[in-house]
GROMACS .gro file of C-alpha atoms in nm:
model
  429
    1MET     CA    1  -0.448   3.577  -1.602
    2ARG     CA    2  -0.521   3.404  -1.931
    3ARG     CA    3  -0.864   3.246  -1.950
    4SER     CA    4  -0.756   2.927  -2.119
    5ALA     CA    5  -0.938   2.596  -2.090
    6PRO     CA    6  -0.922   2.445  -1.739
    7PRO     CA    7  -0.666   2.171  -1.680
    8SER     CA    8  -0.780   1.813  -1.643
    9ALA     CA    9  -0.912   1.755  -1.291
   10ARG     CA   10  -0.679   1.459  -1.244
   11ASP     CA   11  -0.375   1.683  -1.298
   12LEU     CA   12  -0.472   1.967  -1.068
   13MET     CA   13  -0.286   1.839  -0.763
   14ALA     CA   14   0.027   1.750  -0.960
   15THR     CA   15   0.342   1.954  -0.918
   16ASP     CA   16   0.426   2.011  -1.281
   17GLU     CA   17   0.668   2.289  -1.364
   18PHE     CA   18   0.556   2.644  -1.290
   19GLU     CA   19   0.721   2.952  -1.146
   20PRO     CA   20   0.667   2.954  -0.767
   21ALA     CA   21   0.538   3.265  -0.594
   22THR     CA   22   0.569   3.399  -0.241
   23TYR     CA   23   0.323   3.578  -0.016
   24ALA     CA   24   0.555   3.881  -0.014
   25GLU     CA   25   0.531   3.903  -0.393
   26VAL     CA   26   0.151   3.893  -0.375
   27LEU     CA   27   0.149   4.175  -0.117
   28GLU     CA   28   0.349   4.388  -0.359
   29ASP     CA   29   0.102   4.323  -0.641
   30PRO     CA   30  -0.230   4.215  -0.480
   31ASP     CA   31  -0.436   4.267  -0.798
   32ASN     CA   32  -0.226   4.025  -1.002
   33VAL     CA   33  -0.455   3.723  -1.027
   34GLU     CA   34  -0.199   3.508  -1.207
   35LEU     CA   35   0.055   3.573  -0.930
   36SER     CA   36  -0.200   3.479  -0.662
   37PHE     CA   37  -0.285   3.159  -0.848
   38ARG     CA   38   0.084   3.069  -0.862
   39LEU     CA   39   0.100   3.130  -0.487
   40ALA     CA   40  -0.189   2.887  -0.435
   41ARG     CA   41  -0.012   2.622  -0.643
   42THR     CA   42   0.308   2.684  -0.448
   43GLN     CA   43   0.119   2.638  -0.121
   44VAL     CA   44  -0.025   2.310  -0.247
   45ARG     CA   45   0.322   2.192  -0.348
   46ASN     CA   46   0.445   2.276   0.003
   47GLY     CA   47   0.156   2.088   0.164
   48ASP     CA   48  -0.024   2.401   0.291
   49LEU     CA   49  -0.374   2.313   0.169
   50HIS     CA   50  -0.548   2.546   0.416
   51GLY     CA   51  -0.337   2.838   0.295
   52ALA     CA   52  -0.407   2.747  -0.068
   53ALA     CA   53  -0.782   2.737   0.000
   54SER     CA   54  -0.770   3.088   0.149
   55THR     CA   55  -0.567   3.221  -0.146
   56LEU     CA   56  -0.806   3.070  -0.402
   57GLU     CA   57  -1.108   3.201  -0.214
   58ARG     CA   58  -0.967   3.555  -0.230
   59ILE     CA   59  -0.913   3.522  -0.607
   60LEU     CA   60  -1.273   3.409  -0.660
   61LEU     CA   61  -1.404   3.701  -0.455
   62VAL     CA   62  -1.234   3.933  -0.707
   63ASP     CA   63  -1.347   3.740  -1.016
   64PRO     CA   64  -1.592   3.450  -0.962
   65ASN     CA   65  -1.586   3.363  -1.334
   66LEU     CA   66  -1.237   3.212  -1.336
   67THR     CA   67  -1.325   2.848  -1.401
   68PRO     CA   68  -0.967   2.710  -1.371
   69VAL     CA   69  -0.933   2.871  -1.028
   70ARG     CA   70  -1.271   2.741  -0.911
   71LEU     CA   71  -1.183   2.391  -1.030
   72PHE     CA   72  -0.854   2.401  -0.843
   73TYR     CA   73  -1.037   2.533  -0.536
   74ALA     CA   74  -1.283   2.243  -0.553
   75VAL     CA   75  -0.999   1.989  -0.560
   76VAL     CA   76  -0.822   2.156  -0.266
   77LEU     CA   77  -1.146   2.145  -0.064
   78PHE     CA   78  -1.180   1.776  -0.153
   79ARG     CA   79  -0.829   1.713  -0.024
   80LEU     CA   80  -0.924   1.897   0.296
   81GLU     CA   81  -1.225   1.661   0.328
   82ASP     CA   82  -1.471   1.953   0.313
   83LEU     CA   83  -1.707   1.747   0.102
   84ASP     CA   84  -2.008   1.981   0.112
   85GLU     CA   85  -1.818   2.286  -0.015
   86SER     CA   86  -1.616   2.077  -0.259
   87GLN     CA   87  -1.933   1.931  -0.409
   88ARG     CA   88  -2.085   2.277  -0.443
   89GLU     CA   89  -1.778   2.409  -0.628
   90PHE     CA   90  -1.758   2.107  -0.860
   91GLN     CA   91  -2.127   2.147  -0.944
   92THR     CA   92  -2.064   2.512  -1.030
   93VAL     CA   93  -1.781   2.411  -1.264
   94ALA     CA   94  -1.996   2.137  -1.421
   95ALA     CA   95  -2.257   2.399  -1.514
   96GLN     CA   96  -1.997   2.579  -1.729
   97ASP     CA   97  -1.899   2.509  -2.089
   98ILE     CA   98  -1.586   2.299  -2.027
   99PRO     CA   99  -1.394   2.044  -2.239
  100ALA     CA  100  -1.509   1.682  -2.234
  101ASP     CA  101  -1.200   1.550  -2.054
  102VAL     CA  102  -1.235   1.811  -1.780
  103ARG     CA  103  -1.606   1.731  -1.744
  104ALA     CA  104  -1.521   1.362  -1.706
  105GLY     CA  105  -1.276   1.447  -1.427
  106VAL     CA  106  -1.530   1.670  -1.250
  107GLU     CA  107  -1.796   1.398  -1.270
  108ALA     CA  108  -1.546   1.148  -1.129
  109TYR     CA  109  -1.490   1.375  -0.829
  110LEU     CA  110  -1.866   1.419  -0.779
  111THR     CA  111  -1.912   1.042  -0.791
  112ARG     CA  112  -1.633   0.999  -0.538
  113ILE     CA  113  -1.789   1.258  -0.306
  114ASP     CA  114  -2.125   1.082  -0.327
  115TYR     CA  115  -1.952   0.757  -0.238
  116LEU     CA  116  -1.767   0.907   0.061
  117ARG     CA  117  -2.086   1.060   0.200
  118ARG     CA  118  -2.266   0.727   0.215
  119LYS     CA  119  -2.308   0.579   0.560
  120THR     CA  120  -2.210   0.232   0.441
  121ARG     CA  121  -1.957   0.194   0.162
  122TYR     CA  122  -1.849  -0.119  -0.025
  123THR     CA  123  -1.525  -0.166  -0.216
  124ALA     CA  124  -1.453  -0.475  -0.426
  125SER     CA  125  -1.140  -0.544  -0.626
  126LEU     CA  126  -1.009  -0.820  -0.851
  127SER     CA  127  -0.645  -0.860  -0.953
  128LEU     CA  128  -0.512  -1.106  -1.210
  129GLY     CA  129  -0.151  -1.143  -1.313
  130ALA     CA  130   0.163  -1.352  -1.333
  131HIS     CA  131   0.513  -1.361  -1.190
  132TYR     CA  132   0.848  -1.516  -1.268
  133ASP     CA  133   1.103  -1.620  -1.005
  134THR     CA  134   1.462  -1.716  -1.074
  135ASN     CA  135   1.474  -1.927  -0.756
  136ARG     CA  136   1.117  -2.009  -0.658
  137ASN     CA  137   1.202  -2.296  -0.424
  138ALA     CA  138   1.484  -2.107  -0.242
  139THR     CA  139   1.763  -2.340  -0.355
  140PRO     CA  140   2.081  -2.265  -0.156
  141ARG     CA  141   2.354  -2.071  -0.339
  142SER     CA  142   2.603  -2.345  -0.251
  143ASP     CA  143   2.380  -2.615  -0.407
  144SER     CA  144   2.426  -2.813  -0.086
  145VAL     CA  145   2.253  -2.853   0.251
  146LEU     CA  146   2.362  -2.968   0.592
  147PHE     CA  147   2.227  -3.281   0.760
  148ILE     CA  148   2.362  -3.316   1.116
  149ASP     CA  149   2.651  -3.094   0.998
  150ILE     CA  150   2.731  -3.320   0.700
  151PRO     CA  151   2.720  -3.140   0.361
  152ILE     CA  152   2.497  -3.308   0.106
  153GLU     CA  153   2.510  -3.202  -0.258
  154LEU     CA  154   2.171  -3.130  -0.414
  155GLU     CA  155   2.064  -3.280  -0.743
  156GLU     CA  156   2.012  -3.035  -1.024
  157GLY     CA  157   1.650  -2.936  -1.068
  158ASP     CA  158   1.424  -2.657  -1.178
  159GLU     CA  159   1.475  -2.348  -0.966
  160ASP     CA  160   1.300  -2.087  -1.178
  161ASP     CA  161   0.926  -2.097  -1.236
  162PHE     CA  162   0.628  -1.896  -1.358
  163GLY     CA  163   0.320  -1.849  -1.145
  164TYR     CA  164  -0.030  -1.712  -1.202
  165LEU     CA  165  -0.188  -1.483  -0.942
  166GLY     CA  166  -0.547  -1.410  -0.852
  167ILE     CA  167  -0.652  -1.177  -0.570
  168ALA     CA  168  -1.013  -1.089  -0.485
  169SER     CA  169  -1.126  -0.870  -0.197
  170LEU     CA  170  -1.439  -0.713  -0.054
  171ARG     CA  171  -1.434  -0.437   0.208
  172VAL     CA  172  -1.721  -0.272   0.397
  173ASP     CA  173  -1.688   0.061   0.579
  174HIS     CA  174  -1.970   0.192   0.800
  175ASP     CA  175  -1.979   0.550   0.927
  176LEU     CA  176  -2.112   0.559   1.284
  177GLY     CA  177  -2.251   0.910   1.234
  178TYR     CA  178  -2.019   1.104   1.465
  179GLN     CA  179  -1.864   1.434   1.366
  180GLU     CA  180  -1.519   1.280   1.416
  181ARG     CA  181  -1.611   1.015   1.152
  182HIS     CA  182  -1.561   0.709   1.372
  183GLU     CA  183  -1.633   0.395   1.171
  184LEU     CA  184  -1.644   0.017   1.161
  185PHE     CA  185  -1.495  -0.194   0.883
  186GLY     CA  186  -1.465  -0.550   0.766
  187SER     CA  187  -1.287  -0.721   0.478
  188LEU     CA  188  -1.245  -1.060   0.313
  189THR     CA  189  -0.949  -1.135   0.085
  190TYR     CA  190  -0.881  -1.444  -0.126
  191TYR     CA  191  -0.533  -1.506  -0.268
  192GLN     CA  192  -0.429  -1.778  -0.511
  193ASP     CA  193  -0.086  -1.844  -0.659
  194GLU     CA  194  -0.055  -2.133  -0.905
  195GLN     CA  195   0.293  -2.243  -1.007
  196VAL     CA  196   0.349  -2.384  -1.355
  197GLN     CA  197   0.606  -2.649  -1.257
  198GLN     CA  198   0.650  -2.658  -0.878
  199ASP     CA  199   0.300  -2.758  -0.774
  200SER     CA  200   0.412  -2.818  -0.415
  201LEU     CA  201   0.437  -2.437  -0.381
  202ASP     CA  202   0.080  -2.363  -0.495
  203LEU     CA  203  -0.085  -2.128  -0.244
  204GLN     CA  204  -0.444  -2.044  -0.158
  205SER     CA  205  -0.544  -1.828   0.137
  206PHE     CA  206  -0.846  -1.657   0.292
  207THR     CA  207  -0.804  -1.361   0.525
  208LEU     CA  208  -1.091  -1.214   0.727
  209GLU     CA  209  -1.058  -0.883   0.916
  210ALA     CA  210  -1.301  -0.680   1.127
  211GLY     CA  211  -1.242  -0.371   1.334
  212GLY     CA  212  -1.300  -0.002   1.381
  213ILE     CA  213  -1.142   0.342   1.365
  214TYR     CA  214  -1.175   0.583   1.658
  215ARG     CA  215  -1.042   0.908   1.515
  216GLU     CA  216  -0.855   1.177   1.704
  217GLY     CA  217  -0.927   1.074   2.061
  218PRO     CA  218  -0.726   1.199   2.361
  219TRP     CA  219  -0.411   1.388   2.257
  220GLY     CA  220  -0.525   1.365   1.895
  221ILE     CA  221  -0.450   0.993   1.874
  222SER     CA  222  -0.658   0.771   1.643
  223VAL     CA  223  -0.704   0.411   1.758
  224ILE     CA  224  -0.758   0.124   1.511
  225PRO     CA  225  -0.835  -0.218   1.667
  226THR     CA  226  -0.861  -0.515   1.427
  227ALA     CA  227  -0.939  -0.885   1.471
  228PHE     CA  228  -0.815  -1.116   1.197
  229ALA     CA  229  -0.812  -1.480   1.089
  230THR     CA  230  -0.618  -1.650   0.809
  231HIS     CA  231  -0.654  -1.992   0.650
  232LEU     CA  232  -0.380  -2.099   0.409
  233GLN     CA  233  -0.345  -2.404   0.188
  234LEU     CA  234  -0.014  -2.523   0.047
  235SER     CA  235  -0.017  -2.776  -0.234
  236ARG     CA  236  -0.397  -2.816  -0.192
  237GLU     CA  237  -0.365  -2.912   0.177
  238THR     CA  238  -0.447  -2.702   0.482
  239TYR     CA  239  -0.111  -2.586   0.611
  240PHE     CA  240  -0.152  -2.273   0.824
  241ARG     CA  241  -0.421  -2.105   1.036
  242ASP     CA  242  -0.380  -1.778   1.219
  243LEU     CA  243  -0.608  -1.599   1.465
  244GLY     CA  244  -0.529  -1.276   1.643
  245LEU     CA  245  -0.572  -0.910   1.732
  246ASP     CA  246  -0.401  -0.597   1.603
  247LEU     CA  247  -0.404  -0.257   1.775
  248ARG     CA  248  -0.268   0.049   1.593
  249PHE     CA  249  -0.228   0.411   1.705
  250GLU     CA  250  -0.181   0.711   1.477
  251ARG     CA  251  -0.124   1.081   1.541
  252ASP     CA  252  -0.072   1.372   1.303
  253PHE     CA  253   0.194   1.631   1.380
  254GLY     CA  254   0.109   1.920   1.152
  255ARG     CA  255   0.007   1.871   0.791
  256ARG     CA  256   0.302   1.659   0.683
  257LEU     CA  257   0.407   1.417   0.957
  258THR     CA  258   0.210   1.120   1.088
  259ALA     CA  259   0.353   0.892   1.356
  260PHE     CA  260   0.217   0.545   1.424
  261ALA     CA  261   0.271   0.250   1.655
  262GLY     CA  262   0.106  -0.085   1.693
  263VAL     CA  263   0.106  -0.426   1.855
  264ARG     CA  264  -0.013  -0.750   1.700
  265LEU     CA  265  -0.077  -1.076   1.885
  266SER     CA  266  -0.171  -1.403   1.717
  267TYR     CA  267  -0.166  -1.777   1.763
  268GLN     CA  268  -0.038  -1.975   1.466
  269ASN     CA  269  -0.142  -2.331   1.398
  270PHE     CA  270   0.043  -2.545   1.141
  271ASP     CA  271  -0.077  -2.877   0.998
  272GLY     CA  272   0.155  -3.145   0.870
  273ILE     CA  273   0.124  -3.197   0.494
  274ARG     CA  274   0.278  -3.437   0.246
  275GLU     CA  275   0.574  -3.207   0.175
  276ASN     CA  276   0.626  -3.109   0.542
  277GLN     CA  277   0.523  -3.366   0.801
  278SER     CA  278   0.684  -3.176   1.090
  279ALA     CA  279   0.501  -2.847   1.032
  280ALA     CA  280   0.304  -2.881   1.358
  281LEU     CA  281   0.628  -2.819   1.549
  282ARG     CA  282   0.594  -2.453   1.441
  283ASP     CA  283   0.270  -2.404   1.638
  284GLY     CA  284   0.283  -2.115   1.882
  285ARG     CA  285   0.202  -1.754   1.959
  286GLN     CA  286   0.358  -1.459   1.781
  287ILE     CA  287   0.390  -1.102   1.912
  288GLU     CA  288   0.482  -0.804   1.694
  289GLY     CA  289   0.553  -0.445   1.790
  290LEU     CA  290   0.571  -0.168   1.529
  291ILE     CA  291   0.671   0.197   1.538
  292GLY     CA  292   0.721   0.439   1.251
  293ALA     CA  293   0.636   0.763   1.078
  294SER     CA  294   0.515   0.888   0.743
  295TYR     CA  295   0.621   1.224   0.597
  296VAL     CA  296   0.456   1.405   0.306
  297ILE     CA  297   0.739   1.556   0.103
  298SER     CA  298   0.496   1.715  -0.145
  299PRO     CA  299   0.139   1.650  -0.264
  300THR     CA  300   0.282   1.383  -0.494
  301MET     CA  301   0.546   1.226  -0.269
  302ARG     CA  302   0.539   1.050   0.065
  303VAL     CA  303   0.809   0.856   0.249
  304THR     CA  304   0.746   0.608   0.531
  305GLY     CA  305   0.988   0.437   0.765
  306ASP     CA  306   0.915   0.182   1.036
  307TYR     CA  307   1.077  -0.064   1.273
  308LEU     CA  308   0.920  -0.397   1.365
  309ARG     CA  309   1.015  -0.626   1.653
  310LEU     CA  310   0.878  -0.982   1.640
  311ASP     CA  311   0.892  -1.268   1.887
  312LYS     CA  312   0.787  -1.607   1.749
  313ASN     CA  313   0.727  -1.894   1.989
  314ALA     CA  314   0.700  -2.258   1.876
  315LYS     CA  315   0.654  -2.610   2.011
  316ALA     CA  316   1.006  -2.690   1.895
  317ASP     CA  317   1.252  -2.429   2.017
  318PHE     CA  318   1.458  -2.452   1.698
  319PHE     CA  319   1.158  -2.300   1.511
  320ALA     CA  320   1.132  -2.010   1.759
  321TYR     CA  321   1.309  -1.684   1.675
  322ASP     CA  322   1.331  -1.308   1.728
  323ARG     CA  323   1.314  -1.064   1.437
  324ASP     CA  324   1.422  -0.703   1.391
  325GLN     CA  325   1.297  -0.547   1.069
  326PHE     CA  326   1.366  -0.203   0.924
  327ARG     CA  327   1.163  -0.083   0.625
  328LEU     CA  328   1.170   0.232   0.413
  329SER     CA  329   0.915   0.303   0.140
  330HIS     CA  330   0.845   0.588  -0.101
  331VAL     CA  331   0.527   0.673  -0.293
  332TRP     CA  332   0.546   0.900  -0.597
  333LEU     CA  333   0.236   1.010  -0.789
  334LEU     CA  334   0.354   1.085  -1.141
  335GLY     CA  335   0.039   1.250  -1.280
  336GLU     CA  336  -0.228   1.105  -1.509
  337GLU     CA  337  -0.294   0.853  -1.226
  338GLN     CA  338   0.049   0.697  -1.266
  339PHE     CA  339   0.241   0.594  -0.955
  340LEU     CA  340   0.583   0.462  -0.857
  341LEU     CA  341   0.633   0.263  -0.535
  342THR     CA  342   0.979   0.189  -0.397
  343SER     CA  343   1.061  -0.009  -0.084
  344ALA     CA  344   1.368  -0.152   0.087
  345THR     CA  345   1.361  -0.391   0.383
  346TYR     CA  346   1.631  -0.531   0.607
  347GLN     CA  347   1.533  -0.825   0.828
  348ARG     CA  348   1.741  -0.985   1.104
  349ASP     CA  349   1.627  -1.326   1.240
  350ARG     CA  350   1.793  -1.496   1.534
  351TYR     CA  351   1.671  -1.845   1.629
  352ASP     CA  352   1.654  -1.961   1.988
  353VAL     CA  353   1.842  -2.291   1.966
  354ALA     CA  354   2.009  -2.509   1.706
  355ASP     CA  355   1.818  -2.766   1.501
  356GLY     CA  356   2.029  -3.077   1.558
  357PHE     CA  357   1.900  -3.242   1.241
  358VAL     CA  358   2.062  -2.959   1.043
  359SER     CA  359   2.360  -2.836   1.241
  360SER     CA  360   2.499  -2.783   1.588
  361ARG     CA  361   2.512  -2.411   1.503
  362THR     CA  362   2.214  -2.190   1.585
  363ARG     CA  363   2.059  -2.038   1.276
  364HIS     CA  364   2.115  -1.665   1.203
  365ASP     CA  365   1.956  -1.502   0.895
  366ASP     CA  366   1.994  -1.151   0.752
  367THR     CA  367   1.759  -1.077   0.463
  368ILE     CA  368   1.747  -0.782   0.225
  369ARG     CA  369   1.449  -0.715  -0.003
  370VAL     CA  370   1.424  -0.432  -0.258
  371ARG     CA  371   1.111  -0.374  -0.465
  372LEU     CA  372   1.008  -0.127  -0.737
  373THR     CA  373   0.652  -0.101  -0.874
  374TYR     CA  374   0.514   0.116  -1.152
  375GLY     CA  375   0.141   0.145  -1.215
  376ALA     CA  376  -0.101   0.331  -1.440
  377PRO     CA  377  -0.458   0.291  -1.571
  378LEU     CA  378  -0.499   0.121  -1.908
  379GLY     CA  379  -0.675   0.432  -2.035
  380PHE     CA  380  -0.350   0.623  -1.993
  381LEU     CA  381  -0.123   0.349  -2.131
  382VAL     CA  382  -0.315   0.282  -2.454
  383GLY     CA  383  -0.492   0.618  -2.484
  384GLU     CA  384  -0.842   0.708  -2.369
  385GLY     CA  385  -1.111   0.612  -2.617
  386ARG     CA  386  -0.903   0.336  -2.773
  387ILE     CA  387  -1.038   0.055  -2.556
  388TRP     CA  388  -1.378  -0.035  -2.414
  389GLU     CA  389  -1.464   0.233  -2.157
  390PRO     CA  390  -1.519  -0.004  -1.857
  391LEU     CA  391  -1.161  -0.126  -1.906
  392GLU     CA  392  -0.999   0.219  -1.901
  393ASP     CA  393  -0.976   0.239  -1.520
  394ILE     CA  394  -0.814  -0.105  -1.484
  395VAL     CA  395  -0.477  -0.042  -1.324
  396PHE     CA  396  -0.174  -0.215  -1.474
  397SER     CA  397   0.123  -0.257  -1.239
  398GLY     CA  398   0.464  -0.408  -1.301
  399SER     CA  399   0.711  -0.494  -1.025
  400ALA     CA  400   1.074  -0.598  -0.998
  401GLU     CA  401   1.206  -0.742  -0.672
  402TYR     CA  402   1.539  -0.869  -0.545
  403LEU     CA  403   1.567  -1.082  -0.231
  404ARG     CA  404   1.892  -1.194  -0.070
  405SER     CA  405   1.894  -1.414   0.238
  406HIS     CA  406   2.234  -1.434   0.411
  407SER     CA  407   2.251  -1.724   0.657
  408ASN     CA  408   2.523  -1.890   0.861
  409LEU     CA  409   2.375  -2.222   0.747
  410PRO     CA  410   2.393  -2.303   0.373
  411ASN     CA  411   2.040  -2.452   0.381
  412PHE     CA  412   1.892  -2.103   0.413
  413ASP     CA  413   2.144  -1.894   0.216
  414TYR     CA  414   1.986  -1.804  -0.119
  415GLU     CA  415   1.877  -1.523  -0.350
  416ASN     CA  416   1.584  -1.465  -0.585
  417TRP     CA  417   1.483  -1.218  -0.854
  418ARG     CA  418   1.112  -1.172  -0.923
  419GLY     CA  419   0.922  -0.995  -1.199
  420GLN     CA  420   0.546  -0.952  -1.166
  421VAL     CA  421   0.257  -0.794  -1.357
  422LEU     CA  422  -0.099  -0.738  -1.231
  423MET     CA  423  -0.423  -0.601  -1.371
  424THR     CA  424  -0.656  -0.464  -1.102
  425LYS     CA  425  -1.019  -0.359  -1.137
  426THR     CA  426  -1.193  -0.181  -0.846
  427TRP     CA  427  -1.564  -0.123  -0.790
  428ARG     CA  428  -1.707   0.116  -0.530
  429PHE     CA  429  -2.075   0.108  -0.437
   0.00000   0.00000   0.00000
């Protein structure tokens, strides 16, 4: 095996091109270190981290001076959550004469390990950005609405609009000290969306969550109970308050498949505002049931699918509805801390009774939403060393989204294209 400079630590778990190797090939040539290293990388690509760790350990027993192998071994141990051994291996690598970029990656891992081993951990983030919508106020495609089944043409107005986003959050995680790593958590999130023209759609919200994680209980099931509360303002007036409980269950099936299910119960309270005096008629409880699974295709790809069933009750029956939602999402880590997120959602809403002020027909909506997001740190986009160092880990993300709402009533039949950019800075302490 060539003793070239170690790869950057951030690239070690990527699946860049290399010639795969099999265990049978290694048995035929057990002294071939390069072949064994290719086997370890193949095992990582296939999601067999335990097998990769064993292969790398055997290589290091033969030659403990192979720094690239030891660095790869340290990252695999980190992925296996063996923090003590991973820290020891990273420290061994750090004591070697290694390139500056590799040293920076190793130090980043050591900092992360120190953070994960703390009993109480804090994570704060701040996101700033903007978005553009082609149909921000959901103007019907027909440019008309029904009033007691009589079509009324809408006056021409501004449908598209720019908005400015701000999102701030603080999360606390506390390890309870058990071997199974049970923990408590709490978070506070503030969201603000300011429209340039349509001020009646300005949004501000606070969301508070508190709960715990009981890991791998009976039958290997993890239980995550959460209490939550939301306060939302629309056009600078209190519009919506939500209080409820969420209970989620997760279980791993092997190294690749995770199944999950959950139930969420809340009571929603709406206040009448200048733009919507009848909002209080939407008051009522909401029950959601969720089931799904996540599958790791490779160390850099994961796909998740879920089905949600929702039952919304309301003071006025014409605001009550049932929802069936199907969602499919894909995560792709592209290397150099880049990522690509893709999601597609189909939503089917069926209302309980007709709203006589609109139509004698009961409302039926079918909504499709498709979203694509690309993200990367600024240090990668502009080149490391070209901007102030504290700004290099700010993550830039750009999104494109298409939404199409099909409805049997023209009032709610519309489409919208959205483009959005965000800059996100995260602090861990």
